[in-house]
mmCIF file of C-alpha atoms and ligand atoms in Angstrom:
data_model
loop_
_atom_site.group_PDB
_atom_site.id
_atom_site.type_symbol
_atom_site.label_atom_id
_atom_site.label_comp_id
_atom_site.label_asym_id
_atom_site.label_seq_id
_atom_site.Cartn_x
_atom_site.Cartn_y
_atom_site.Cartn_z
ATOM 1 C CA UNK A 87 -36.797 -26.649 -53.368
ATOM 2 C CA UNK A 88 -37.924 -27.648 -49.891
ATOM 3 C CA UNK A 89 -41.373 -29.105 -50.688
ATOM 4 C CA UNK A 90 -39.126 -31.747 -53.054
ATOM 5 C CA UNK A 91 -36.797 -32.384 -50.300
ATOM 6 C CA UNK A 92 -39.586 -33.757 -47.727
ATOM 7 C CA UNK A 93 -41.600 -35.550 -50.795
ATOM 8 C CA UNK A 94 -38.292 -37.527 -51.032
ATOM 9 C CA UNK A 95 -38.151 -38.209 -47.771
ATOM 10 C CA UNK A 96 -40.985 -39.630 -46.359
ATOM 11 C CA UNK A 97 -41.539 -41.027 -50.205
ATOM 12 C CA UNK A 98 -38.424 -43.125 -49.325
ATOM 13 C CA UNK A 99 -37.669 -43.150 -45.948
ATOM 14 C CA UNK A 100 -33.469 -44.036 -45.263
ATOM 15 C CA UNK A 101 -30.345 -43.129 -45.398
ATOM 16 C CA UNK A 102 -30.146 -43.336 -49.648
ATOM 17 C CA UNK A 103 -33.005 -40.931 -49.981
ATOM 18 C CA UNK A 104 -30.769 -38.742 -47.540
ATOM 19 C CA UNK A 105 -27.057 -38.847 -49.805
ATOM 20 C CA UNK A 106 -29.241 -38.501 -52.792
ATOM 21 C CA UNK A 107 -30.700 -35.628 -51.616
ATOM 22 C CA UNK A 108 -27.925 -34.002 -51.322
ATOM 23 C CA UNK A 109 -25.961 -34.988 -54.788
ATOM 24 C CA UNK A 110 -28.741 -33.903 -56.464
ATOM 25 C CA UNK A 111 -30.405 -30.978 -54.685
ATOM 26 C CA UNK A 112 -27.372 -29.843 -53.698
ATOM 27 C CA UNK A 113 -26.484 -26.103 -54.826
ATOM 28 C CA UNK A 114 -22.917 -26.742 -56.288
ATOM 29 C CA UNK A 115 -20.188 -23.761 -56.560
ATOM 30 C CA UNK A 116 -17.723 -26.445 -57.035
ATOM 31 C CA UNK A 117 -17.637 -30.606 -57.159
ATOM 32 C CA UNK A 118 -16.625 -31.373 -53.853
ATOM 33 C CA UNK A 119 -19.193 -32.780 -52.460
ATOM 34 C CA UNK A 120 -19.436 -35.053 -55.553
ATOM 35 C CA UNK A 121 -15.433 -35.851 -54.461
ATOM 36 C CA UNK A 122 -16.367 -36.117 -50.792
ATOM 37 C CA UNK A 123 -19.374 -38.376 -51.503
ATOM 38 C CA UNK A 124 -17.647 -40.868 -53.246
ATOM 39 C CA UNK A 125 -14.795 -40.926 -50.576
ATOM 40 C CA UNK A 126 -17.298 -41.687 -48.013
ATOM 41 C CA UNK A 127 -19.211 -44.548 -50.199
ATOM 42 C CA UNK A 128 -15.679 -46.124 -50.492
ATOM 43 C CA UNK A 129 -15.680 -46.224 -46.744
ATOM 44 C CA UNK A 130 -16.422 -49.499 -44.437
ATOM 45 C CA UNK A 131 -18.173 -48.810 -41.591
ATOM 46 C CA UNK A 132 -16.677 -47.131 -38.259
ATOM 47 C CA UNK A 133 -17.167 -44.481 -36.179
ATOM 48 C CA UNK A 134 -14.974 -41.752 -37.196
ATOM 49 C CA UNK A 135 -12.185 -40.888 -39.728
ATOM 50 C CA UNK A 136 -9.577 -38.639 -39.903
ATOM 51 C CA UNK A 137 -8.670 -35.502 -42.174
ATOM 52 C CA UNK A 138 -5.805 -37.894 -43.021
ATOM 53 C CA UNK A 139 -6.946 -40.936 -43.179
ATOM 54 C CA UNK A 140 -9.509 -39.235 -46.126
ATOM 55 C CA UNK A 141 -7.395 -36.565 -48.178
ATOM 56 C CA UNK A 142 -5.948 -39.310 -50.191
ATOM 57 C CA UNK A 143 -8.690 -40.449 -51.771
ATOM 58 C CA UNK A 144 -10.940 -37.229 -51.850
ATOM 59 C CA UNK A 145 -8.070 -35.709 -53.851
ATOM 60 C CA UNK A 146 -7.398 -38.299 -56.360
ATOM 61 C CA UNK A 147 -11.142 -38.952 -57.158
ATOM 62 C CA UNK A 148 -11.024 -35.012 -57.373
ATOM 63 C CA UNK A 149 -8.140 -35.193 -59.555
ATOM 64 C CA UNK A 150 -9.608 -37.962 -61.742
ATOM 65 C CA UNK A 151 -11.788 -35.806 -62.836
ATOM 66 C CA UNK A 152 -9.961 -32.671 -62.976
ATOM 67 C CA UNK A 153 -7.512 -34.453 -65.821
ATOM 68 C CA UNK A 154 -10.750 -35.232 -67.792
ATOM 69 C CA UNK A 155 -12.766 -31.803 -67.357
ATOM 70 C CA UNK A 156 -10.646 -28.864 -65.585
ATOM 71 C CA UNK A 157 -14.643 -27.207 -65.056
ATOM 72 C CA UNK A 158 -14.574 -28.447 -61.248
ATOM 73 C CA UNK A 159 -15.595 -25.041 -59.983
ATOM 74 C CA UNK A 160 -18.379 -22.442 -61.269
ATOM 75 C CA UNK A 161 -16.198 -19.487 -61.519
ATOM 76 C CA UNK A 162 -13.104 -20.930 -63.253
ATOM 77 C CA UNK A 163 -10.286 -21.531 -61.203
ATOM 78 C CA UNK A 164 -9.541 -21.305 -57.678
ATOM 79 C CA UNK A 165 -6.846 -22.294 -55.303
ATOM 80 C CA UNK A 166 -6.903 -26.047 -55.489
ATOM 81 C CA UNK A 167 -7.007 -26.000 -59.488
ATOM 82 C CA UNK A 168 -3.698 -24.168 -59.150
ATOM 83 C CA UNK A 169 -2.449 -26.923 -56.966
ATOM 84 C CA UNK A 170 -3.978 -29.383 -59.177
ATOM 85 C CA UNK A 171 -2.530 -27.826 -62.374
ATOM 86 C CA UNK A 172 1.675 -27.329 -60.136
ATOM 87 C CA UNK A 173 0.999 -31.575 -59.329
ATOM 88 C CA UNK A 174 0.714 -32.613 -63.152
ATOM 89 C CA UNK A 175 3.946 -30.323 -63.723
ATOM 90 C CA UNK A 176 6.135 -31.088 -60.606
ATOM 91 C CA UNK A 177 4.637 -34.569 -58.921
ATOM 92 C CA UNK A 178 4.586 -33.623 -55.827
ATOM 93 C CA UNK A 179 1.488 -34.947 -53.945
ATOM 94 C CA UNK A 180 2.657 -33.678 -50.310
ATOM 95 C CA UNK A 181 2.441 -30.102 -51.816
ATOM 96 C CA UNK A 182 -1.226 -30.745 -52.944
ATOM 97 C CA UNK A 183 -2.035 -32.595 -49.930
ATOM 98 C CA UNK A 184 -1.177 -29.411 -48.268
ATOM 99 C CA UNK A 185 -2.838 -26.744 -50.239
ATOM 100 C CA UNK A 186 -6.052 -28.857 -50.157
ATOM 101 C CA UNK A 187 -5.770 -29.231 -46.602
ATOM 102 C CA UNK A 188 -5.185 -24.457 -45.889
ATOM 103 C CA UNK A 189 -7.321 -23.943 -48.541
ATOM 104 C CA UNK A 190 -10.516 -26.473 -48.858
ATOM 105 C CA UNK A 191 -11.319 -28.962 -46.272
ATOM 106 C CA UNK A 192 -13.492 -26.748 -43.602
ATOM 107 C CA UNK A 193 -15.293 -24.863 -46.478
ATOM 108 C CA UNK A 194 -16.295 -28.816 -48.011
ATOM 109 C CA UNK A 195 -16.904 -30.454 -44.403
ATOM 110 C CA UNK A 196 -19.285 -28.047 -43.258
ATOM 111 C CA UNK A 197 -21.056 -27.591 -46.615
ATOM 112 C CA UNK A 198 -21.734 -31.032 -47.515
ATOM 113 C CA UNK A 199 -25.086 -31.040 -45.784
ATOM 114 C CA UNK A 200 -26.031 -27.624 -47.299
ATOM 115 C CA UNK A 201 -29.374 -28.314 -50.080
ATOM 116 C CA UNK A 202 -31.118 -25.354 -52.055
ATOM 117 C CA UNK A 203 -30.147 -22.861 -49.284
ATOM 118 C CA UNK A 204 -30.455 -24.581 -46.056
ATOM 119 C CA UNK A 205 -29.251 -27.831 -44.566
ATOM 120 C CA UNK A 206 -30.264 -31.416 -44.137
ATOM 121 C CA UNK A 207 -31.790 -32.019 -40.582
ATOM 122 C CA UNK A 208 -30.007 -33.392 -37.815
ATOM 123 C CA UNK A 209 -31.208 -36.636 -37.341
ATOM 124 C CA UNK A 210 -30.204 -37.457 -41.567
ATOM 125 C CA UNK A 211 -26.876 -36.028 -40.981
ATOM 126 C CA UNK A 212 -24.068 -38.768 -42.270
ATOM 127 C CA UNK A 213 -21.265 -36.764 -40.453
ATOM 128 C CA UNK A 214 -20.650 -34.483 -37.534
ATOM 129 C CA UNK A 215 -17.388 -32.216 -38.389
ATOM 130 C CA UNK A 216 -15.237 -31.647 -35.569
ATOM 131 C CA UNK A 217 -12.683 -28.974 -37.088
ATOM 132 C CA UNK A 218 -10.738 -28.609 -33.755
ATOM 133 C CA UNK A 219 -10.260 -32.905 -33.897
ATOM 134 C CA UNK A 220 -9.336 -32.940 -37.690
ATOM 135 C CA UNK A 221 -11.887 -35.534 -38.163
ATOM 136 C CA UNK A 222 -15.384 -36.493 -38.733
ATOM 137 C CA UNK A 223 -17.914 -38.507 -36.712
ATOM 138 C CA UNK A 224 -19.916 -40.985 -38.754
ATOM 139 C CA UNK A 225 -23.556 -41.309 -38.034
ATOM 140 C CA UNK A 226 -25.777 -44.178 -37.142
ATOM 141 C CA UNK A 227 -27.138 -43.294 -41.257
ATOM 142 C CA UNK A 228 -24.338 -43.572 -43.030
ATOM 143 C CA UNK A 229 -22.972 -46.441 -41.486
ATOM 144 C CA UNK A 230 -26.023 -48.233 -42.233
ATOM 145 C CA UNK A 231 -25.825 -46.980 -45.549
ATOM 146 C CA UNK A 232 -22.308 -48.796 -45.750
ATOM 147 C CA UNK A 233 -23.389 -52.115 -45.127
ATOM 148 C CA UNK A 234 -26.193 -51.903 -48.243
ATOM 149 C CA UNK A 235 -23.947 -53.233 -50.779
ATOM 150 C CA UNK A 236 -26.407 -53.364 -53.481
ATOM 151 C CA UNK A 237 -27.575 -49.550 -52.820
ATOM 152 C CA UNK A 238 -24.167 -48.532 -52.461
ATOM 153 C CA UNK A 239 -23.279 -49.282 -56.028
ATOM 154 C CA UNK A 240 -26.402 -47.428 -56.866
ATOM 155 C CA UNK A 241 -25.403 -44.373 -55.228
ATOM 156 C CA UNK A 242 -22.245 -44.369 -56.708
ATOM 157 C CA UNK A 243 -22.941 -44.441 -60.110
ATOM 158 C CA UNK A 244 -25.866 -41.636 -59.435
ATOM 159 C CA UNK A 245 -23.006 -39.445 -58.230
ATOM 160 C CA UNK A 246 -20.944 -39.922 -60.915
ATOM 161 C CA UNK A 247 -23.359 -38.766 -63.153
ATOM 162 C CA UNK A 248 -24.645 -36.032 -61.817
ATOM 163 C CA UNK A 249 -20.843 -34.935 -61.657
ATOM 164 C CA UNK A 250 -20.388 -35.412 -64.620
ATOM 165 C CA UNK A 251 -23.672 -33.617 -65.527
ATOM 166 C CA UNK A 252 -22.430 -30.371 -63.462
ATOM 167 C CA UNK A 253 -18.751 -30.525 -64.732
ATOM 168 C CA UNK A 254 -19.865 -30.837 -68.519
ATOM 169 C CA UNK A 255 -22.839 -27.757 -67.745
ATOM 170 C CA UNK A 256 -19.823 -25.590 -66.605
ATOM 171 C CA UNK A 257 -17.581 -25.988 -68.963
ATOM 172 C CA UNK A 258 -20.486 -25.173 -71.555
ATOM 173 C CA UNK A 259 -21.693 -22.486 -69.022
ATOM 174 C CA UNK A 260 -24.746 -24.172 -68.689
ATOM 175 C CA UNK A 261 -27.115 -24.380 -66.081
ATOM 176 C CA UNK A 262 -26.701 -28.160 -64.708
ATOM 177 C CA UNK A 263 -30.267 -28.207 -64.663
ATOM 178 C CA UNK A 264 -30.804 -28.172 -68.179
ATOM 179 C CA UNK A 265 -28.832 -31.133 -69.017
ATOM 180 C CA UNK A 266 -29.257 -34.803 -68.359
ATOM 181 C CA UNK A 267 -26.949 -37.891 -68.775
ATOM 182 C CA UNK A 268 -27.663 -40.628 -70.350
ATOM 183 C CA UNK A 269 -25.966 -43.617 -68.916
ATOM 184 C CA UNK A 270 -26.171 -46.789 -71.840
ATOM 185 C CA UNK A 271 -25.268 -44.298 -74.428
ATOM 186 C CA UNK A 272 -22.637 -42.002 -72.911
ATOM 187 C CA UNK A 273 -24.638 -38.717 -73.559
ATOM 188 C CA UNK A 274 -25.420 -34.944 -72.507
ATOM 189 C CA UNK A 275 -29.318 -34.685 -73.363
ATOM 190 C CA UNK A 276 -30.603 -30.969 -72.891
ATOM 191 C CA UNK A 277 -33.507 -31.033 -70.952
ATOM 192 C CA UNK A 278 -35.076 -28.393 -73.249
ATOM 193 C CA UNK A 279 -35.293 -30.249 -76.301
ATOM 194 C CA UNK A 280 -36.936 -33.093 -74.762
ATOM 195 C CA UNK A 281 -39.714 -31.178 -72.690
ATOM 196 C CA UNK A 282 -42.328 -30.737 -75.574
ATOM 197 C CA UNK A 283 -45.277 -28.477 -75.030
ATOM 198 C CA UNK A 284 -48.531 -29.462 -76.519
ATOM 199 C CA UNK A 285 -47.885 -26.337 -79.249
ATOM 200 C CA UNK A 286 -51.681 -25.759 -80.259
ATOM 201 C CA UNK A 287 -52.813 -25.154 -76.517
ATOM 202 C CA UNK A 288 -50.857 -21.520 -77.132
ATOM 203 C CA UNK A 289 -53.358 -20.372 -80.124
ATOM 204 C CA UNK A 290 -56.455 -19.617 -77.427
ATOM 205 C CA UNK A 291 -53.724 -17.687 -74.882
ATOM 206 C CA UNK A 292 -51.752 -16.217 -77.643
ATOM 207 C CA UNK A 293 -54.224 -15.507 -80.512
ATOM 208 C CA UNK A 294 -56.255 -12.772 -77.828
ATOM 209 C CA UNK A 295 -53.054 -10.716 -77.288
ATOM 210 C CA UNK A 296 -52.862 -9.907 -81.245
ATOM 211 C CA UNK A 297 -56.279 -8.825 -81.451
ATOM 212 C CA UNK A 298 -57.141 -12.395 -83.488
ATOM 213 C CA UNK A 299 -54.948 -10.683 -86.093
ATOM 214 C CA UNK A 300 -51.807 -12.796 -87.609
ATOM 215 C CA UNK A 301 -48.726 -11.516 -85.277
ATOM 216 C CA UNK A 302 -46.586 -10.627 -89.055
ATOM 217 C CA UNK A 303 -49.337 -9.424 -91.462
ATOM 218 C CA UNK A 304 -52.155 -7.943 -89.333
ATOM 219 C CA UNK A 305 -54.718 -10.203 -91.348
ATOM 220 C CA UNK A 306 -58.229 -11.257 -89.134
ATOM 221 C CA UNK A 307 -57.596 -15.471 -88.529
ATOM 222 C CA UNK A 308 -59.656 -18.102 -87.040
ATOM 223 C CA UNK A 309 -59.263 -20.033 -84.069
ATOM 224 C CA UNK A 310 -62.090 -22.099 -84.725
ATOM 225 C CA UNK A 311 -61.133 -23.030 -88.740
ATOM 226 C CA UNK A 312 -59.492 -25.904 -89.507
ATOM 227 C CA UNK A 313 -56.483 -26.761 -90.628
ATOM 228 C CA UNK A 314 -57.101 -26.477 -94.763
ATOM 229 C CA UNK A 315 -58.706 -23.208 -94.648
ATOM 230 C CA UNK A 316 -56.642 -19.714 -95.586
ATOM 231 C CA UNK A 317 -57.446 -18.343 -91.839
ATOM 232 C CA UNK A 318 -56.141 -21.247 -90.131
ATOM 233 C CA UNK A 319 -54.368 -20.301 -87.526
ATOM 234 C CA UNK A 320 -50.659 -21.648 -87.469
ATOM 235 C CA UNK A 321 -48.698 -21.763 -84.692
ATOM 236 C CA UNK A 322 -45.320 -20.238 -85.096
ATOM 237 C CA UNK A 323 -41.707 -20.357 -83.569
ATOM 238 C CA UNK A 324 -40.814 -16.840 -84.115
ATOM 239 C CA UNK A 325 -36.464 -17.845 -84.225
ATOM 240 C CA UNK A 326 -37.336 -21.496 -85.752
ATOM 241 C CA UNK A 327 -35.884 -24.767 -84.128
ATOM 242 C CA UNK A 328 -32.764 -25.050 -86.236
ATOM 243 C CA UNK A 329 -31.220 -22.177 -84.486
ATOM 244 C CA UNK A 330 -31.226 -23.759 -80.977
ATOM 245 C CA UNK A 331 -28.798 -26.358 -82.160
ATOM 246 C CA UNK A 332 -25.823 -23.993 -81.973
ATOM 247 C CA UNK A 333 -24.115 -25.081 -78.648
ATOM 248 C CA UNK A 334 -24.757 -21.081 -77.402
ATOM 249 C CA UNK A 335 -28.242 -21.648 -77.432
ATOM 250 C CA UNK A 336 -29.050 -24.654 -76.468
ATOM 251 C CA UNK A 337 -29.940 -24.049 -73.077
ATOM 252 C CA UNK A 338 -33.078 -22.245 -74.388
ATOM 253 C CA UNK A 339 -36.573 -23.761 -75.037
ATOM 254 C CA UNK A 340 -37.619 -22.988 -78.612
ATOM 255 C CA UNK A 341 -40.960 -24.749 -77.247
ATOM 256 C CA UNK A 342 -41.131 -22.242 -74.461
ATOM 257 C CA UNK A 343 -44.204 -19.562 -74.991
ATOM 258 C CA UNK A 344 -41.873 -16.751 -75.366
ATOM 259 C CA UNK A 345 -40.688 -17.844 -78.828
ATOM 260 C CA UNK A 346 -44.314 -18.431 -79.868
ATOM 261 C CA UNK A 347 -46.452 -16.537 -82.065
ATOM 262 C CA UNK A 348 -49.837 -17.038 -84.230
ATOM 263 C CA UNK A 349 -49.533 -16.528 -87.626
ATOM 264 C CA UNK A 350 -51.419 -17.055 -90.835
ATOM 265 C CA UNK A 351 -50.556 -20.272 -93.036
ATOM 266 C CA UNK A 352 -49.673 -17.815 -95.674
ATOM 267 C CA UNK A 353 -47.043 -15.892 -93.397
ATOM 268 C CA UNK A 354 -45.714 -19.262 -91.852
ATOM 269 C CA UNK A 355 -45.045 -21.462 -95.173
ATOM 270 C CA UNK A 356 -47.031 -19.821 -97.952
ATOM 271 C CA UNK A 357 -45.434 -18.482 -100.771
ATOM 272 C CA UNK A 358 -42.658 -16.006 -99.600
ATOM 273 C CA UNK A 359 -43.454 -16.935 -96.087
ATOM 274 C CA UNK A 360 -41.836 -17.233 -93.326
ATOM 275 C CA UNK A 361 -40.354 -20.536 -92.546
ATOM 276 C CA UNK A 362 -37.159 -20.587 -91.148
ATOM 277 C CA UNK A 363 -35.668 -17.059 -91.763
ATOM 278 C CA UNK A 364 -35.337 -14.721 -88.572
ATOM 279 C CA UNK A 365 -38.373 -11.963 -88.430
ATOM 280 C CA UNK A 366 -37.481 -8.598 -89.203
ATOM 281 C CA UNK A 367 -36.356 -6.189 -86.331
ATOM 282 C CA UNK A 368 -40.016 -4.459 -86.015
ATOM 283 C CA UNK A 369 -41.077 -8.077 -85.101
ATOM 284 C CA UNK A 370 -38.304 -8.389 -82.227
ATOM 285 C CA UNK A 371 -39.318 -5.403 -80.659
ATOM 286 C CA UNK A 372 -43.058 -6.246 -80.840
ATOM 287 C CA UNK A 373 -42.089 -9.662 -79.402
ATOM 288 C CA UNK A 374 -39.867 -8.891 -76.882
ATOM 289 C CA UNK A 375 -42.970 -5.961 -75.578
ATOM 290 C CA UNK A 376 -45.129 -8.765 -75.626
ATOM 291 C CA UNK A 377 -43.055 -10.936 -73.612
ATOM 292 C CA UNK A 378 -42.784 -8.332 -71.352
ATOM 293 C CA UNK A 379 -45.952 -7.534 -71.008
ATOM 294 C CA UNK A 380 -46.756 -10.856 -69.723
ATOM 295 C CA UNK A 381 -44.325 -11.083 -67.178
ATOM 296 C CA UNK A 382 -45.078 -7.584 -66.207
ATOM 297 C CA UNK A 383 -48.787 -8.393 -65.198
ATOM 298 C CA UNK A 384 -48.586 -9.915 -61.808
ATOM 299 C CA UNK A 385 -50.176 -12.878 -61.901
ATOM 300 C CA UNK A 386 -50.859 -13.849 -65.854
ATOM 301 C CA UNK A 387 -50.943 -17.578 -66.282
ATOM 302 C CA UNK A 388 -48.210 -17.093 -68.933
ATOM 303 C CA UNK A 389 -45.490 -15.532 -66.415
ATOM 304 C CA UNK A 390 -44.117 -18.630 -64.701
ATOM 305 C CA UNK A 391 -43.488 -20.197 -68.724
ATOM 306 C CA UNK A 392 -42.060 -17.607 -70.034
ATOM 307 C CA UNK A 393 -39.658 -16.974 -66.996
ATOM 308 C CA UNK A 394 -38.596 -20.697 -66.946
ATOM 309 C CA UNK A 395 -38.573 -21.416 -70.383
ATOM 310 C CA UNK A 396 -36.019 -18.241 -70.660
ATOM 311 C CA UNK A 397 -34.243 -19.503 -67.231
ATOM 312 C CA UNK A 398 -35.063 -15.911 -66.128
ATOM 313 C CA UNK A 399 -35.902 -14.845 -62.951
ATOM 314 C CA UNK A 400 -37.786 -11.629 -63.460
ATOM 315 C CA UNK A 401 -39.112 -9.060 -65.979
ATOM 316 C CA UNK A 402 -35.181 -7.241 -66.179
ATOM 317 C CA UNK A 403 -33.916 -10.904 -67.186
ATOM 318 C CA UNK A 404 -36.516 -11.763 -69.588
ATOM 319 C CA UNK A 405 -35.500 -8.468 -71.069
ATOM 320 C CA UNK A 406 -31.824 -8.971 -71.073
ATOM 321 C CA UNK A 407 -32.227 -12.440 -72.796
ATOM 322 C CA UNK A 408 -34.259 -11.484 -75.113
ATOM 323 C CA UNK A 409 -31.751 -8.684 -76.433
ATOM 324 C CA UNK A 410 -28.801 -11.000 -76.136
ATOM 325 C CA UNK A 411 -30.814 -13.624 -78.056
ATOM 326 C CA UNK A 412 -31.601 -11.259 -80.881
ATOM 327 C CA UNK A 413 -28.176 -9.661 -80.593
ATOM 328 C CA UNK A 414 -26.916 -12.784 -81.844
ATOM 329 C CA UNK A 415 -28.994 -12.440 -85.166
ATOM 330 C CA UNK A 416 -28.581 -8.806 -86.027
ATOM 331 C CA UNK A 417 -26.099 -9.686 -88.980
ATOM 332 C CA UNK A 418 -28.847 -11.491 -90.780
ATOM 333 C CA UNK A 419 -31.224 -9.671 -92.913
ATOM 334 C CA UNK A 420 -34.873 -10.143 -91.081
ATOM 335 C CA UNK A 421 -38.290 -11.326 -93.143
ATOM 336 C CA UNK A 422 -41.370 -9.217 -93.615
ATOM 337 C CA UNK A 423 -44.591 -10.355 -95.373
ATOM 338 C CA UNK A 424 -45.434 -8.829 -98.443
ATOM 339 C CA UNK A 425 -48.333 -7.129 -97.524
ATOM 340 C CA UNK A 426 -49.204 -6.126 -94.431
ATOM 341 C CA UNK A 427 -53.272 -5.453 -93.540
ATOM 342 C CA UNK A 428 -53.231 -2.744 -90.614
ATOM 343 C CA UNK A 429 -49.921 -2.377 -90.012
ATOM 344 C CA UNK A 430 -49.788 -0.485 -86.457
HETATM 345 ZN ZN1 ZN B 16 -49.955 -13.296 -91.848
#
């Protein structure tokens, strides 16, 4: 994260590069900052502002988007959502005025600067918090920031999306990584199915690990025939693509290496092949020990892909994926080939 947060700013050197920064590196538990950040853009320029000269706006732009999506916080609900959800019974916006102000405005303040585990520097701080004062201290850089009209639209918009990007993630327990927005036509795109691999690249990597044999029916292929002979090797999704629409899954590559296998063209679409049907469970396990294999060895070039096309973070996660994945399948009878060469 850090090396991404220096590119961007000596890339682009001013105060934008700094509020961007933190909408979209910022590690979000909740949308605050998204709330906060468009209070301040809303701002004209001066040199401080008060807790109550802010609230009203940070909690309607809050609430704005609270009546659309109630996912404003990672883990469900929290104090302010229960203020939230009392205002749109009973009305009362002094009541929510002061359960935001007990419950959330120190935690947001002194956050806002906070990116992938550490903070913005000092000199591209927009705010100094003075809890004691109720009120922060604008900086030199966001001030400046005020008077760039055109930017300031900009920014705007680019914080509405990506809270809209992290809302819509939560509520589909998502990671907000994996999703983008698309702006002109009002979309969620998942980031998976648009990051293609180049598929064939996997036969040299793959094809070594299964003794040159096909991964279902043990026969001897190829890598060097081509595409019309028998021991062509095909490269296979081992759960096929038509799975990953279900909305449970579609945070996972079907691209990534860990759902790829070599198989022969008689396994993969020849006559009582494969094609889409789930692989039987002797196939899961052998997968899944493959997989693990590779993230086991230290430093195999396939470790990094396979942990980030999983969104896994180690060996035990790859693991518990993988089961969870298959879990999902167990009700469906599994294919075999019809003859198997040296079955193992
Ligand atoms: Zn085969």
């Amino acid at each position: 994260m850090k090396p991404i947060i220096q590119d961007f700013n000596t890339s682009e050197n001013s105060v934008t590069s700094t509020l961007r920064t933190i909408v979209l590196f910022g590690r979000n538990v909740s949308t605050y900052k998204f709330a906060l950040a468009s209070t301040l853009l809303k701002l004209k320029p001066k040199n401080f502002i008060t807790y109550e000269e802010l609230r009203d706006e940070f909690l309607n732009s809050l609430l704005t988007h609270y009546k659309k999506n109630p996912h404003q916080y990672q883990a469900g609900e929290n104090s302010l959502t229960r203020a939230f959800d009392k205002y749109m019974l009973d009305g009362n916006w002094n009541d929510l005025l002061i359960s935001a102000e007990k419950n959330i405005y120190n935690n947001v303040f002194d956050a806002f600067h906070n990116v992938g585990g550490g903070s913005i520097k000092k000199e591209h701080l927009l705010f100094e918090h003075l809890p004691h004062e109720k009120k922060l201290v604008l900086t030199d850089n966001i001030n400046e920031l005020l008077e760039q009209r055109n930017y300031l639209e900009v920014l705007k918009n680019e914080n509405e999306s990506r809270w809209m990007i992290v809302e819509e993630a939560w509520k589909n327990n998502l990671s907000p990584n994996f999703l983008v927005y698309n702006q002109s036509t009002n979309e969620f795109i998942s980031v998976s199915s648009t990051d293609r691999i180049n598929l064939r690249s996997a036969v040299s990597v793959l094809l070594p690990y299964q003794h040159g044999c096909c991964f279902y029916c043990k026969k001897k292929i190829n890598p060097y025939a081509n595409s019309e002979d028998s021991d062509f090797p095909d490269v296979d999704h081992f759960i096929a693509h038509s799975y990953f629409k279900r909305p449970e899954l579609i945070h996972i590559n079907p691209d990534g290496v860990w759902n790829l296998v070599i198989a022969c063209k008689e396994c993969n679409r020849g006559i009582g092949g494969k094609f889409d049907r789930i692989p039987d469970l002797y196939y899961q396990s052998e997968i899944i020990n493959r997989n693990l294999l590779f993230t086991e060895e230290h430093r195999h070039s396939l470790k990094n892909s396979i942990l980030l096309s999983l969104n896994a973070q180690n060996h035990n996660e790859v693991l518990r994926r993988m089961y969870s994945l298959f879990d999902k399948f167990k009700i469906i009878e599994g294919w075999k080939p019809l003859i198997i060469y040296n079955y193992e």
